[in-house]
């Protein structure tokens, strides 16, 4: 099988370059969006330490609907503007949340989650999905994570 994990001492920006390259290799030339989201979710799960959930919500008829992911079963439908994912999709803006318990309207799918990074995937000016990463650690995500996942979202926007 594929093993895309970066070396443990790899600086984060370089690790994200490797992640984006791996996602490119996995999804290039494959037209099926479910296959591509599934492989990217698995890649994120394999690649990034200290996660308890990694995956996609897709925009379907004006609300977010659960897509391919790794982790525990999760809430299926999220209205725009609700929770971290719904705000990211509604505002078309990345949400980097150090403490989800302090986020108004946070949807607690898993009580273990303490921090979250949600990045919208934008195609032709429209939000078509969000990438959601959850961690049991407080303040797990920083600006380097945001830049890395935003680069991933830009790469896959035409492939999901
Ligand atoms: N916590 C999210 C809901 C999705 S799950 O964490 C997988 C939110 O508030 O948007």
Coordinates of C-alpha atoms and ligand atoms in Angstrom, one line a residue:
X1 CA 0.0 0.0 0.0
X2 CA 0.9 3.6 -0.2
X3 CA 2.9 5.1 2.7
X4 CA 2.9 8.9 2.6
X5 CA 3.8 9.7 6.2
X6 CA 6.4 12.5 6.5
X7 CA 9.6 12.0 8.6
X8 CA 8.9 12.9 12.2
X9 CA 11.4 15.8 12.2
X10 CA 10.0 17.2 8.9
X11 CA 9.1 21.0 9.3
X12 CA 5.4 21.5 8.9
X13 CA 5.4 23.6 5.7
X14 CA 7.5 20.9 4.0
X15 CA 5.2 18.2 5.4
X16 CA 2.2 20.0 3.9
X17 CA 4.0 20.3 0.5
X18 CA 4.4 16.5 0.7
X19 CA 0.7 16.0 1.6
X20 CA -0.4 18.2 -1.3
X21 CA 1.9 16.3 -3.7
X22 CA 0.5 13.0 -2.4
X23 CA -3.1 14.2 -2.8
X24 CA -2.2 15.3 -6.3
X25 CA -0.8 11.8 -7.1
X26 CA -3.8 10.1 -5.6
X27 CA -6.5 12.1 -7.3
X28 CA -4.9 13.1 -10.6
X29 CA -6.9 11.8 -13.6
X30 CA -9.6 10.2 -11.3
X31 CA -13.0 11.7 -12.1
X32 CA -14.9 10.1 -9.2
X33 CA -15.5 12.6 -6.4
X34 CA -16.3 10.0 -3.7
X35 CA -13.1 8.0 -4.5
X36 CA -11.0 11.2 -4.3
X37 CA -12.6 12.5 -1.1
X38 CA -12.2 9.0 0.5
X39 CA -8.5 8.9 -0.4
X40 CA -7.8 12.4 0.7
X41 CA -9.6 11.7 4.1
X42 CA -7.4 8.7 4.6
X43 CA -4.3 10.6 3.6
X44 CA -5.1 13.4 6.1
X45 CA -5.7 10.7 8.8
X46 CA -2.4 9.0 8.1
X47 CA -0.4 12.2 7.7
X48 CA -1.5 14.4 10.5
X49 CA -0.9 13.5 14.2
X50 CA -3.3 14.0 17.0
X51 CA -6.6 13.9 15.1
X52 CA -9.8 12.2 16.1
X53 CA -11.7 13.0 12.9
X54 CA -10.7 14.0 9.3
X55 CA -13.0 14.3 6.4
X56 CA -15.5 16.1 4.2
X57 CA -19.0 17.7 4.4
X58 CA -20.4 18.4 0.9
X59 CA -22.8 21.2 0.0
X60 CA -26.0 19.5 -1.1
X61 CA -29.1 21.7 -1.9
X62 CA -28.1 24.4 0.5
X63 CA -26.9 22.4 3.5
X64 CA -23.8 20.4 4.5
X65 CA -24.1 16.6 4.2
X66 CA -21.5 14.2 5.6
X67 CA -19.0 12.9 3.1
X68 CA -16.1 10.5 3.2
X69 CA -14.2 10.6 6.5
X70 CA -12.0 8.8 9.0
X71 CA -13.0 8.7 12.7
X72 CA -16.2 8.0 14.6
X73 CA -19.7 8.3 13.0
X74 CA -20.7 11.9 12.8
X75 CA -23.7 14.2 12.5
X76 CA -25.1 13.8 8.9
X77 CA -26.6 17.2 8.1
X78 CA -25.4 20.7 9.2
X79 CA -27.3 23.8 8.2
X80 CA -25.3 26.8 6.9
X81 CA -24.2 29.1 9.7
X82 CA -24.5 26.3 12.4
X83 CA -21.4 24.9 14.1
X84 CA -17.8 25.4 12.9
X85 CA -18.5 23.6 9.6
X86 CA -21.7 25.6 8.9
X87 CA -20.0 28.9 9.6
X88 CA -17.0 28.0 7.4
X89 CA -19.4 27.0 4.5
X90 CA -21.8 29.9 5.1
X91 CA -19.0 32.6 5.2
X92 CA -16.7 30.8 2.7
X93 CA -14.0 31.3 5.2
X94 CA -11.6 29.0 7.1
X95 CA -12.4 28.6 10.8
X96 CA -9.4 27.9 13.0
X97 CA -10.8 27.2 16.5
X98 CA -8.4 26.7 19.4
X99 CA -11.2 25.7 21.8
X100 CA -14.5 24.4 20.3
X101 CA -16.3 24.7 23.7
X102 CA -15.9 28.5 23.4
X103 CA -17.3 28.5 19.8
X104 CA -21.0 29.6 19.8
X105 CA -23.2 26.9 18.4
X106 CA -20.4 24.3 18.1
X107 CA -21.9 20.9 17.2
X108 CA -20.4 18.3 19.5
X109 CA -20.3 15.1 17.4
X110 CA -17.6 13.7 19.6
X111 CA -17.1 14.9 23.2
X112 CA -13.3 14.2 22.8
X113 CA -12.9 17.1 20.3
X114 CA -11.3 20.2 21.7
X115 CA -10.0 22.0 18.6
X116 CA -11.0 22.2 15.0
X117 CA -9.8 23.4 11.6
X118 CA -12.5 23.7 8.9
X119 CA -11.5 24.9 5.4
X120 CA -14.0 25.6 2.6
X121 CA -13.4 24.0 -0.8
X122 CA -14.4 26.6 -3.4
X123 CA -15.0 25.9 -7.1
X124 CA -16.1 28.6 -9.5
X125 CA -16.8 31.0 -6.6
X126 CA -19.1 28.5 -4.8
X127 CA -18.4 26.5 -1.6
X128 CA -18.8 22.9 -2.8
X129 CA -17.5 21.2 0.4
X130 CA -15.6 21.7 3.6
X131 CA -12.5 19.8 4.9
X132 CA -13.1 19.3 8.6
X133 CA -10.2 18.3 11.0
X134 CA -10.9 17.7 14.7
X135 CA -8.4 17.1 17.5
X136 CA -8.7 16.0 21.1
X137 CA -5.9 18.5 21.9
X138 CA -6.6 22.2 22.6
X139 CA -5.1 24.6 20.1
X140 CA -3.9 21.7 17.9
X141 CA -4.0 23.8 14.7
X142 CA -2.0 26.9 13.7
X143 CA -1.4 29.2 10.8
X144 CA 0.9 26.6 9.1
X145 CA -1.9 24.0 9.3
X146 CA -4.4 26.6 7.9
X147 CA -2.1 27.4 4.9
X148 CA -1.4 23.7 4.3
X149 CA -5.1 22.6 4.3
X150 CA -6.0 25.7 2.2
X151 CA -3.5 24.6 -0.4
X152 CA -5.0 21.1 -0.3
X153 CA -8.5 22.5 -0.8
X154 CA -7.3 24.5 -3.8
X155 CA -5.8 21.5 -5.4
X156 CA -8.8 19.2 -5.0
X157 CA -11.5 21.8 -5.8
X158 CA -11.8 20.6 -9.4
X159 CA -11.6 16.9 -8.4
X160 CA -14.3 16.3 -5.9
Ligands
LIG1 N1 -17.9 19.9 15.2 C1 -18.4 20.2 14.0 C2 -19.4 19.2 13.5 C3 -18.8 18.1 12.6 S1 -18.0 16.9 13.5 O1 -17.0 17.5 14.4 C4 -17.4 15.8 12.6 C5 -19.0 21.6 13.9 O2 -19.3 22.2 14.9 O3 -19.2 22.0 12.8

